[in-house]
Amino acid sequence: MDPLLAAFLGALVGALVASLVLTYGRRRRPAPAVPAAALPERRTDDLRQVVKAVSSAAAVIGRSDDIVAHNPAALTEGVVRGDRVGIPALLDLVREVRRTGVAADTELHLNRAGRTPRHLAARVLKLDDDHVLCVVDDRFPTLRAEEATRDFLANATHELKTPIGAVSLLAEAIEQASDDQIAVRRFAGRIGTEIDRLTALVGQIILLSRLQGHVPAPEPVDVDAVVAVSLDRNRSLAERRAITLTTGGVPGLRVIGDADQLATAVSNLVQNAIAYSDARGRVVVTTRPEPDAAGVAIAVSDNGIGIAPADSERIFERFYRVDYARSRENGGTGLGLSIVNEIVSGHSGSITVWSKPGSGSTFTVTLPKAPEREGEG
Ligand code: ADP
């Protein structure tokens, strides 16, 4: 069982036992302070208090399947619907536990059309002849995160193996060709390329993991400066491919965020725009305020190879590449757009792509606008 759930249950059962001891302790006193008729009422109140203190979905079910006590999470998780148990399989389990008195742990997979699938971990416990306790946790978000981590690790390992394998083969080739100086130089050069690839890949994996869950400092950032840094970082690549870099739109805009991260995001988009354009293409970075004036849009356009609609939906996935060979040839890692996506969502912004195969692509990042400086507006 999940250790957290175990701890919760431990605390819950402890509290219930304490509540029972208190109730029965009071009963044994010679002159009860509470009239006998009020005892069931008091017990229900105790149960309500205990159930309320639990962060998992929790409910106490009475003898005729009625809900005696429940917390708000029991409603959101659908454990309680109205005054009944909302999940038929859970109700079956409640009845079985009431009959046998044996506590049960179970996992329920709920996959209803049009709803997010749910994977519930439920514990059902008989408290006494009148009360059965259910504690339920939705494990689906945790399982999905675990699956995403597993996929990422598998992909990252696979991607790392390629250059490592190449380096080891090239090292062998150098050993075998030790008398041939020209071959040795050629193999050494290729080792250098593979090491560069490895360095880029490791650097991007580290960057991606640093960005996850990191909330950027909310500083006002000059958009023109972000664009200038991004273009500078890519100028020599553009020159090598005879690609023109230009800017346009409205200058002097400011957004809220982290200037370094934003420069990384725009720079990745410019790098892709160059990499996926044919020689002598044009890459334009345009800035403009959004029509509702709450945001600023930074658009990176190229007249390159474009992206088919089916691929446009997947290019933000980690390691996804439309053309693996072209990406590799450009020194791509398949992580550039995932990094952009992570940075933009960390800034409460959004990213959209327009593209047409053979015509080009425009990636537009929209970010929250910084408040006007005093004396402006
Ligand atoms: P990569 O390192 O392969 O460039 P990215 O995550 O940056 O990885 O991009 C994922 C894929 O999206 C690329 O491999 C490429 O197929 C496609 N892509 C990204 N930007 C563009 C663009 N401007 N034009 C055409 N295809 C692009």
CSV table of C-alpha atoms and ligand atoms in Angstrom, one decimal:
chain,number,residue,atom,x,y,z
A,1,MET,CA,0.0,0.0,0.0
A,2,ASP,CA,1.0,3.6,-0.6
A,3,PRO,CA,2.9,4.7,2.6
A,4,LEU,CA,1.0,7.9,2.6
A,5,LEU,CA,-2.3,6.1,2.5
A,6,ALA,CA,-1.0,3.7,5.2
A,7,ALA,CA,-0.1,6.7,7.4
A,8,PHE,CA,-3.5,8.3,6.9
A,9,LEU,CA,-5.3,5.1,7.7
A,10,GLY,CA,-3.2,4.6,10.8
A,11,ALA,CA,-4.0,8.1,12.0
A,12,LEU,CA,-7.7,7.7,11.1
A,13,VAL,CA,-8.1,4.3,12.8
A,14,GLY,CA,-6.2,5.7,15.8
A,15,ALA,CA,-8.6,8.7,16.0
A,16,LEU,CA,-11.6,6.4,15.6
A,17,VAL,CA,-10.3,4.0,18.3
A,18,ALA,CA,-9.8,7.1,20.6
A,19,SER,CA,-13.3,8.3,19.7
A,20,LEU,CA,-14.8,4.8,20.6
A,21,VAL,CA,-12.8,4.7,23.9
A,22,LEU,CA,-14.1,8.1,24.8
A,23,THR,CA,-17.7,7.2,23.9
A,24,TYR,CA,-17.6,3.9,25.8
A,25,GLY,CA,-15.5,5.4,28.6
A,26,ARG,CA,-18.3,8.0,29.1
A,27,ARG,CA,-20.9,5.2,29.1
A,28,ARG,CA,-19.3,3.5,32.0
A,29,ARG,CA,-19.4,6.5,34.2
A,30,PRO,CA,-22.1,6.2,36.9
A,31,ALA,CA,-23.8,9.5,36.1
A,32,PRO,CA,-23.6,10.1,32.4
A,33,ALA,CA,-23.5,13.8,31.5
A,34,VAL,CA,-25.2,13.1,28.2
A,35,PRO,CA,-28.7,11.6,28.1
A,36,ALA,CA,-28.6,8.0,26.6
A,37,ALA,CA,-30.7,9.1,23.6
A,38,ALA,CA,-28.1,11.6,22.5
A,39,LEU,CA,-25.3,9.1,22.3
A,40,PRO,CA,-25.8,7.9,18.7
A,41,GLU,CA,-26.0,11.6,17.7
A,42,ARG,CA,-22.7,12.3,19.4
A,43,ARG,CA,-21.1,9.3,17.8
A,44,THR,CA,-22.2,10.6,14.4
A,45,ASP,CA,-20.7,14.0,15.2
A,46,ASP,CA,-17.4,12.3,16.2
A,47,LEU,CA,-17.4,10.4,13.0
A,48,ARG,CA,-18.1,13.5,10.9
A,49,GLN,CA,-15.2,15.3,12.7
A,50,VAL,CA,-12.8,12.5,12.0
A,51,VAL,CA,-13.8,12.0,8.4
A,52,LYS,CA,-13.5,15.8,7.8
A,53,ALA,CA,-9.9,15.7,9.0
A,54,VAL,CA,-8.9,13.2,6.3
A,55,SER,CA,-7.5,14.5,3.0
A,56,SER,CA,-8.4,11.4,1.0
A,57,ALA,CA,-12.1,10.9,0.0
A,58,ALA,CA,-13.7,9.4,3.1
A,59,ALA,CA,-17.2,8.3,4.0
A,60,VAL,CA,-18.9,6.4,6.8
A,61,ILE,CA,-21.8,4.3,5.5
A,62,GLY,CA,-24.7,3.3,7.7
A,63,ARG,CA,-26.6,0.0,8.1
A,64,SER,CA,-29.0,0.6,5.2
A,65,ASP,CA,-26.3,1.9,2.9
A,66,ASP,CA,-27.0,5.5,3.9
A,67,ILE,CA,-24.2,8.0,4.2
A,68,VAL,CA,-23.6,8.8,7.9
A,69,ALA,CA,-20.6,11.1,7.4
A,70,HIS,CA,-18.5,12.2,4.4
A,71,ASN,CA,-15.9,14.9,3.6
A,72,PRO,CA,-15.8,17.2,0.5
A,73,ALA,CA,-13.3,15.0,-1.3
A,74,ALA,CA,-15.8,12.1,-1.2
A,75,LEU,CA,-18.2,14.2,-3.3
A,76,THR,CA,-15.5,15.4,-5.8
A,77,GLU,CA,-14.2,11.8,-6.2
A,78,GLY,CA,-17.8,10.6,-6.8
A,79,VAL,CA,-17.6,8.2,-3.7
A,80,VAL,CA,-20.8,9.9,-2.5
A,81,ARG,CA,-23.6,10.9,-4.8
A,82,GLY,CA,-26.6,12.4,-3.0
A,83,ASP,CA,-27.1,10.3,0.1
A,84,ARG,CA,-25.7,7.1,-1.4
A,85,VAL,CA,-22.4,5.5,-2.4
A,86,GLY,CA,-21.7,6.8,-5.9
A,87,ILE,CA,-19.6,3.9,-7.2
A,88,PRO,CA,-21.4,0.5,-7.5
A,89,ALA,CA,-18.3,-1.6,-7.1
A,90,LEU,CA,-17.5,0.2,-3.9
A,91,LEU,CA,-21.0,-0.3,-2.6
A,92,ASP,CA,-20.7,-4.0,-3.2
A,93,LEU,CA,-17.5,-4.0,-1.2
A,94,VAL,CA,-19.1,-2.0,1.6
A,95,ARG,CA,-21.8,-4.7,1.9
A,96,GLU,CA,-19.3,-7.5,1.8
A,97,VAL,CA,-17.2,-5.9,4.5
A,98,ARG,CA,-20.3,-5.3,6.6
A,99,ARG,CA,-21.3,-8.9,6.3
A,100,THR,CA,-17.9,-10.5,6.9
A,101,GLY,CA,-16.3,-7.9,9.2
A,102,VAL,CA,-13.0,-8.4,7.3
A,103,ALA,CA,-11.3,-5.1,6.1
A,104,ALA,CA,-10.6,-5.0,2.4
A,105,ASP,CA,-8.2,-3.1,0.1
A,106,THR,CA,-9.0,-2.8,-3.5
A,107,GLU,CA,-8.2,-1.0,-6.7
A,108,LEU,CA,-11.0,0.3,-8.9
A,109,HIS,CA,-10.5,1.3,-12.5
A,110,LEU,CA,-13.2,3.6,-13.7
A,111,ASN,CA,-13.1,4.3,-17.5
A,112,ARG,CA,-16.2,6.1,-18.5
A,113,ALA,CA,-16.6,7.5,-22.0
A,114,GLY,CA,-15.8,11.2,-22.2
A,115,ARG,CA,-14.3,11.4,-18.7
A,116,THR,CA,-10.7,11.2,-17.5
A,117,PRO,CA,-10.0,7.6,-16.5
A,118,ARG,CA,-9.6,7.0,-12.8
A,119,HIS,CA,-7.7,4.5,-10.9
A,120,LEU,CA,-8.9,4.5,-7.3
A,121,ALA,CA,-7.3,2.8,-4.3
A,122,ALA,CA,-10.0,2.0,-1.8
A,123,ARG,CA,-9.8,0.7,1.8
A,124,VAL,CA,-13.1,-0.4,3.5
A,125,LEU,CA,-13.3,-1.1,7.2
A,126,LYS,CA,-16.1,-2.2,9.5
A,127,LEU,CA,-16.2,0.1,12.5
A,128,ASP,CA,-19.2,-1.6,14.2
A,129,ASP,CA,-22.5,-3.2,13.3
A,130,ASP,CA,-23.9,0.2,12.2
A,131,HIS,CA,-20.9,1.8,10.4
A,132,VAL,CA,-18.5,1.0,7.6
A,133,LEU,CA,-15.7,3.3,6.7
A,134,CYS,CA,-14.4,3.9,3.2
A,135,VAL,CA,-11.2,5.8,2.4
A,136,VAL,CA,-10.5,6.3,-1.3
A,137,ASP,CA,-7.6,7.9,-3.2
A,138,ASP,CA,-7.4,8.7,-6.9
A,139,ARG,CA,-4.1,7.2,-8.0
A,140,PHE,CA,-4.5,8.1,-11.7
A,141,PRO,CA,-2.5,11.4,-11.7
A,142,THR,CA,0.3,9.7,-9.8
A,143,LEU,CA,0.3,6.7,-12.1
A,144,ARG,CA,0.3,9.0,-15.2
A,145,ALA,CA,3.2,11.0,-13.8
A,146,GLU,CA,5.1,7.7,-13.1
A,147,GLU,CA,4.4,6.5,-16.6
A,148,ALA,CA,5.6,9.8,-18.1
A,149,THR,CA,8.8,9.5,-16.0
A,150,ARG,CA,9.3,5.9,-17.2
A,151,ASP,CA,8.8,6.9,-20.8
A,152,PHE,CA,11.1,9.8,-20.5
A,153,LEU,CA,13.9,7.7,-18.9
A,154,ALA,CA,13.5,5.0,-21.6
A,155,ASN,CA,13.7,7.6,-24.4
A,156,ALA,CA,16.6,9.5,-22.8
A,157,THR,CA,18.5,6.2,-22.4
A,158,HIS,CA,17.9,5.3,-26.0
A,159,GLU,CA,18.9,8.7,-27.2
A,160,LEU,CA,22.1,8.6,-25.1
A,161,LYS,CA,23.0,5.2,-26.3
A,162,THR,CA,23.3,6.3,-30.0
A,163,PRO,CA,26.2,8.8,-29.6
A,164,ILE,CA,27.9,6.6,-26.9
A,165,GLY,CA,27.7,3.6,-29.2
A,166,ALA,CA,29.1,5.7,-32.1
A,167,VAL,CA,32.0,7.0,-29.9
A,168,SER,CA,32.9,3.5,-28.9
A,169,LEU,CA,32.9,2.2,-32.5
A,170,LEU,CA,34.9,5.2,-33.7
A,171,ALA,CA,37.5,4.6,-30.9
A,172,GLU,CA,37.9,1.0,-32.1
A,173,ALA,CA,38.2,2.2,-35.7
A,174,ILE,CA,41.0,4.6,-34.6
A,175,GLU,CA,42.8,1.7,-33.0
A,176,GLN,CA,42.6,-0.4,-36.1
A,177,ALA,CA,43.6,2.5,-38.4
A,178,SER,CA,46.5,3.7,-36.2
A,179,ASP,CA,48.9,3.7,-39.2
A,180,ASP,CA,46.6,5.7,-41.4
A,181,GLN,CA,46.9,9.3,-40.2
A,182,ILE,CA,44.2,10.6,-42.5
A,183,ALA,CA,41.7,8.0,-41.3
A,184,VAL,CA,42.6,8.7,-37.7
A,185,ARG,CA,42.0,12.4,-38.1
A,186,ARG,CA,38.6,11.7,-39.8
A,187,PHE,CA,37.5,9.4,-37.1
A,188,ALA,CA,38.7,11.8,-34.4
A,189,GLY,CA,36.6,14.5,-36.0
A,190,ARG,CA,33.5,12.3,-35.9
A,191,ILE,CA,34.1,11.5,-32.3
A,192,GLY,CA,34.1,15.3,-31.7
A,193,THR,CA,30.7,15.6,-33.4
A,194,GLU,CA,29.3,12.7,-31.3
A,195,ILE,CA,30.6,14.3,-28.1
A,196,ASP,CA,29.0,17.6,-29.1
A,197,ARG,CA,25.7,15.8,-29.6
A,198,LEU,CA,26.1,14.0,-26.2
A,199,THR,CA,26.8,17.3,-24.5
A,200,ALA,CA,23.8,19.0,-26.1
A,201,LEU,CA,21.6,16.1,-25.1
A,202,VAL,CA,22.7,16.0,-21.5
A,203,GLY,CA,22.5,19.8,-21.3
A,204,GLN,CA,18.9,19.8,-22.5
A,205,ILE,CA,17.9,16.9,-20.3
A,206,ILE,CA,19.3,18.8,-17.3
A,207,LEU,CA,17.6,22.0,-18.4
A,208,LEU,CA,14.2,20.3,-18.8
A,209,SER,CA,14.4,18.7,-15.4
A,210,ARG,CA,15.4,22.1,-13.8
A,211,LEU,CA,12.5,23.8,-15.5
A,212,GLN,CA,9.9,21.3,-14.3
A,213,GLY,CA,7.9,22.9,-11.4
A,214,HIS,CA,10.2,25.9,-11.4
A,215,VAL,CA,8.2,29.2,-11.1
A,216,PRO,CA,10.2,32.0,-12.8
A,217,ALA,CA,10.8,35.2,-10.9
A,218,PRO,CA,8.1,37.7,-11.9
A,219,GLU,CA,10.3,40.5,-13.2
A,220,PRO,CA,9.4,42.9,-16.0
A,221,VAL,CA,11.3,41.7,-19.1
A,222,ASP,CA,12.2,43.8,-22.1
A,223,VAL,CA,10.9,41.8,-25.2
A,224,ASP,CA,13.2,43.6,-27.6
A,225,ALA,CA,16.3,42.5,-25.5
A,226,VAL,CA,15.0,38.9,-25.5
A,227,VAL,CA,14.6,38.9,-29.3
A,228,ALA,CA,18.1,40.5,-29.7
A,229,VAL,CA,19.8,37.9,-27.5
A,230,SER,CA,17.9,35.1,-29.4
A,231,LEU,CA,19.0,36.4,-32.8
A,232,ASP,CA,22.6,36.9,-31.7
A,233,ARG,CA,22.8,33.3,-30.4
A,234,ASN,CA,21.8,32.1,-33.9
A,235,ARG,CA,23.6,34.5,-36.1
A,236,SER,CA,26.5,32.3,-37.1
A,237,LEU,CA,24.2,29.4,-37.8
A,238,ALA,CA,22.1,31.6,-40.0
A,239,GLU,CA,25.2,32.9,-41.8
A,240,ARG,CA,26.4,29.4,-42.5
A,241,ARG,CA,23.0,28.6,-44.1
A,242,ALA,CA,22.7,32.0,-45.8
A,243,ILE,CA,19.4,32.7,-44.0
A,244,THR,CA,18.3,36.3,-43.3
A,245,LEU,CA,17.2,37.1,-39.8
A,246,THR,CA,14.8,40.1,-39.4
A,247,THR,CA,12.6,41.6,-36.8
A,248,GLY,CA,9.3,43.4,-37.1
A,249,GLY,CA,6.1,44.5,-35.3
A,250,VAL,CA,5.8,46.8,-32.2
A,251,PRO,CA,9.0,47.6,-30.3
A,252,GLY,CA,9.2,48.6,-26.6
A,253,LEU,CA,6.9,45.8,-25.2
A,254,ARG,CA,7.5,44.3,-21.8
A,255,VAL,CA,6.3,40.9,-20.3
A,256,ILE,CA,6.5,39.4,-16.9
A,257,GLY,CA,9.0,36.6,-16.3
A,258,ASP,CA,12.6,35.4,-16.4
A,259,ALA,CA,14.7,37.1,-19.2
A,260,ASP,CA,17.2,34.1,-19.5
A,261,GLN,CA,14.5,31.5,-19.8
A,262,LEU,CA,12.5,33.6,-22.3
A,263,ALA,CA,15.7,34.1,-24.4
A,264,THR,CA,16.2,30.3,-24.3
A,265,ALA,CA,12.6,29.7,-25.6
A,266,VAL,CA,12.8,32.3,-28.4
A,267,SER,CA,16.3,31.2,-29.3
A,268,ASN,CA,15.1,27.5,-29.7
A,269,LEU,CA,12.3,28.7,-32.0
A,270,VAL,CA,14.7,30.8,-34.1
A,271,GLN,CA,17.2,27.9,-34.2
A,272,ASN,CA,14.5,25.5,-35.5
A,273,ALA,CA,13.2,28.1,-38.0
A,274,ILE,CA,16.8,28.2,-39.5
A,275,ALA,CA,17.4,24.5,-39.2
A,276,TYR,CA,14.1,23.5,-41.0
A,277,SER,CA,14.5,26.1,-43.8
A,278,ASP,CA,16.3,25.7,-47.1
A,279,ALA,CA,19.4,27.8,-47.7
A,280,ARG,CA,18.7,31.5,-48.5
A,281,GLY,CA,15.4,31.3,-46.5
A,282,ARG,CA,14.0,34.1,-44.3
A,283,VAL,CA,13.3,34.1,-40.6
A,284,VAL,CA,11.3,36.9,-39.1
A,285,VAL,CA,10.6,37.6,-35.4
A,286,THR,CA,7.6,39.8,-34.8
A,287,THR,CA,6.4,41.3,-31.5
A,288,ARG,CA,2.9,42.8,-30.9
A,289,PRO,CA,0.5,43.4,-28.1
A,290,GLU,CA,-2.5,41.1,-28.0
A,291,PRO,CA,-5.8,42.7,-29.1
A,292,ASP,CA,-7.1,42.4,-25.5
A,293,ALA,CA,-3.9,44.2,-24.3
A,294,ALA,CA,-3.4,41.6,-21.5
A,295,GLY,CA,-0.6,39.7,-23.4
A,296,VAL,CA,2.3,40.1,-25.7
A,297,ALA,CA,2.8,37.8,-28.7
A,298,ILE,CA,6.2,36.9,-30.1
A,299,ALA,CA,6.0,35.1,-33.4
A,300,VAL,CA,8.9,33.3,-35.2
A,301,SER,CA,8.1,32.7,-38.8
A,302,ASP,CA,10.0,30.9,-41.5
A,303,ASN,CA,9.4,30.0,-45.2
A,304,GLY,CA,10.9,26.5,-44.6
A,305,ILE,CA,9.8,22.9,-45.1
A,306,GLY,CA,6.7,23.3,-42.9
A,307,ILE,CA,5.0,20.7,-40.8
A,308,ALA,CA,2.0,18.4,-41.7
A,309,PRO,CA,-1.1,18.8,-39.5
A,310,ALA,CA,-0.7,15.4,-37.9
A,311,ASP,CA,2.9,16.1,-36.8
A,312,SER,CA,2.0,19.6,-35.6
A,313,GLU,CA,0.0,17.9,-32.8
A,314,ARG,CA,3.0,15.9,-31.7
A,315,ILE,CA,6.1,18.2,-32.1
A,316,PHE,CA,5.9,19.4,-28.5
A,317,GLU,CA,6.3,15.9,-27.2
A,318,ARG,CA,9.7,15.0,-25.8
A,319,PHE,CA,12.0,13.5,-28.4
A,320,TYR,CA,9.4,13.6,-31.1
A,321,ARG,CA,10.9,14.5,-34.5
A,322,VAL,CA,9.2,14.5,-37.9
A,323,ASP,CA,12.4,13.6,-39.8
A,324,TYR,CA,14.9,12.0,-37.4
A,325,ALA,CA,17.8,12.2,-39.9
A,326,ARG,CA,17.3,15.9,-40.6
A,327,SER,CA,17.0,16.7,-36.9
A,328,ARG,CA,20.2,14.7,-36.2
A,329,GLU,CA,22.0,16.4,-39.1
A,330,ASN,CA,21.1,19.8,-37.6
A,331,GLY,CA,22.4,18.7,-34.2
A,332,GLY,CA,18.7,18.4,-33.0
A,333,THR,CA,17.8,16.5,-29.8
A,334,GLY,CA,14.0,16.4,-30.1
A,335,LEU,CA,13.8,18.4,-26.9
A,336,GLY,CA,13.9,22.0,-28.2
A,337,LEU,CA,10.2,22.5,-28.4
A,338,SER,CA,9.5,20.6,-25.1
A,339,ILE,CA,11.8,23.1,-23.4
A,340,VAL,CA,10.0,26.0,-25.1
A,341,ASN,CA,6.6,24.5,-24.0
A,342,GLU,CA,7.9,24.1,-20.4
A,343,ILE,CA,9.2,27.7,-20.2
A,344,VAL,CA,6.0,29.2,-21.7
A,345,SER,CA,3.7,27.3,-19.4
A,346,GLY,CA,5.9,28.2,-16.4
A,347,HIS,CA,5.2,31.8,-17.5
A,348,SER,CA,1.4,31.2,-17.6
A,349,GLY,CA,1.7,31.8,-21.4
A,350,SER,CA,0.7,29.7,-24.4
A,351,ILE,CA,2.2,28.6,-27.7
A,352,THR,CA,0.5,27.9,-31.0
A,353,VAL,CA,1.8,26.8,-34.3
A,354,TRP,CA,0.6,27.6,-37.9
A,355,SER,CA,2.3,25.6,-40.6
A,356,LYS,CA,1.9,24.4,-44.2
A,357,PRO,CA,4.2,21.8,-45.7
A,358,GLY,CA,6.3,23.5,-48.3
A,359,SER,CA,5.3,27.0,-47.3
A,360,GLY,CA,6.7,27.5,-43.8
A,361,SER,CA,5.8,27.7,-40.1
A,362,THR,CA,4.9,30.4,-37.6
A,363,PHE,CA,5.3,29.6,-33.9
A,364,THR,CA,3.6,32.2,-31.7
A,365,VAL,CA,4.3,32.5,-28.0
A,366,THR,CA,1.9,34.7,-25.9
A,367,LEU,CA,3.0,35.9,-22.5
A,368,PRO,CA,1.4,38.1,-19.8
A,369,LYS,CA,2.2,41.7,-20.3
A,370,ALA,CA,4.1,43.6,-17.6
A,371,PRO,CA,2.2,46.5,-15.9
A,372,GLU,CA,2.9,50.0,-17.5
A,373,ARG,CA,5.8,51.9,-16.0
A,374,GLU,CA,4.8,55.0,-14.0
A,375,GLY,CA,4.1,57.9,-16.3
A,376,GLU,CA,3.3,55.5,-19.2
A,377,GLY,CA,-0.1,54.6,-20.7
B,1,ADP,P1,14.7,19.1,-32.8
B,1,ADP,O1,15.9,19.1,-31.9
B,1,ADP,O2,14.6,17.8,-33.5
B,1,ADP,O3,14.7,20.3,-33.6
B,1,ADP,P2,12.4,20.1,-31.5
B,1,ADP,O4,11.7,19.7,-30.2
B,1,ADP,O5,13.0,21.5,-31.5
B,1,ADP,O6,13.5,19.0,-31.8
B,1,ADP,O7,11.4,20.0,-32.7
B,1,ADP,C1,10.7,18.8,-32.9
B,1,ADP,C2,10.4,18.6,-34.3
B,1,ADP,O8,9.5,19.6,-34.8
B,1,ADP,C3,11.7,18.7,-35.2
B,1,ADP,O9,12.4,17.5,-35.3
B,1,ADP,C4,11.1,19.1,-36.6
B,1,ADP,O10,10.7,17.9,-37.2
B,1,ADP,C5,9.8,19.9,-36.2
B,1,ADP,N1,10.0,21.3,-36.3
B,1,ADP,C6,10.3,22.2,-35.3
B,1,ADP,N2,10.4,23.5,-35.7
B,1,ADP,C7,10.1,23.4,-37.0
B,1,ADP,C8,10.1,24.4,-38.1
B,1,ADP,N3,10.3,25.7,-37.8
B,1,ADP,N4,9.8,24.0,-39.3
B,1,ADP,C9,9.6,22.7,-39.6
B,1,ADP,N5,9.6,21.7,-38.7
B,1,ADP,C10,9.9,22.1,-37.4
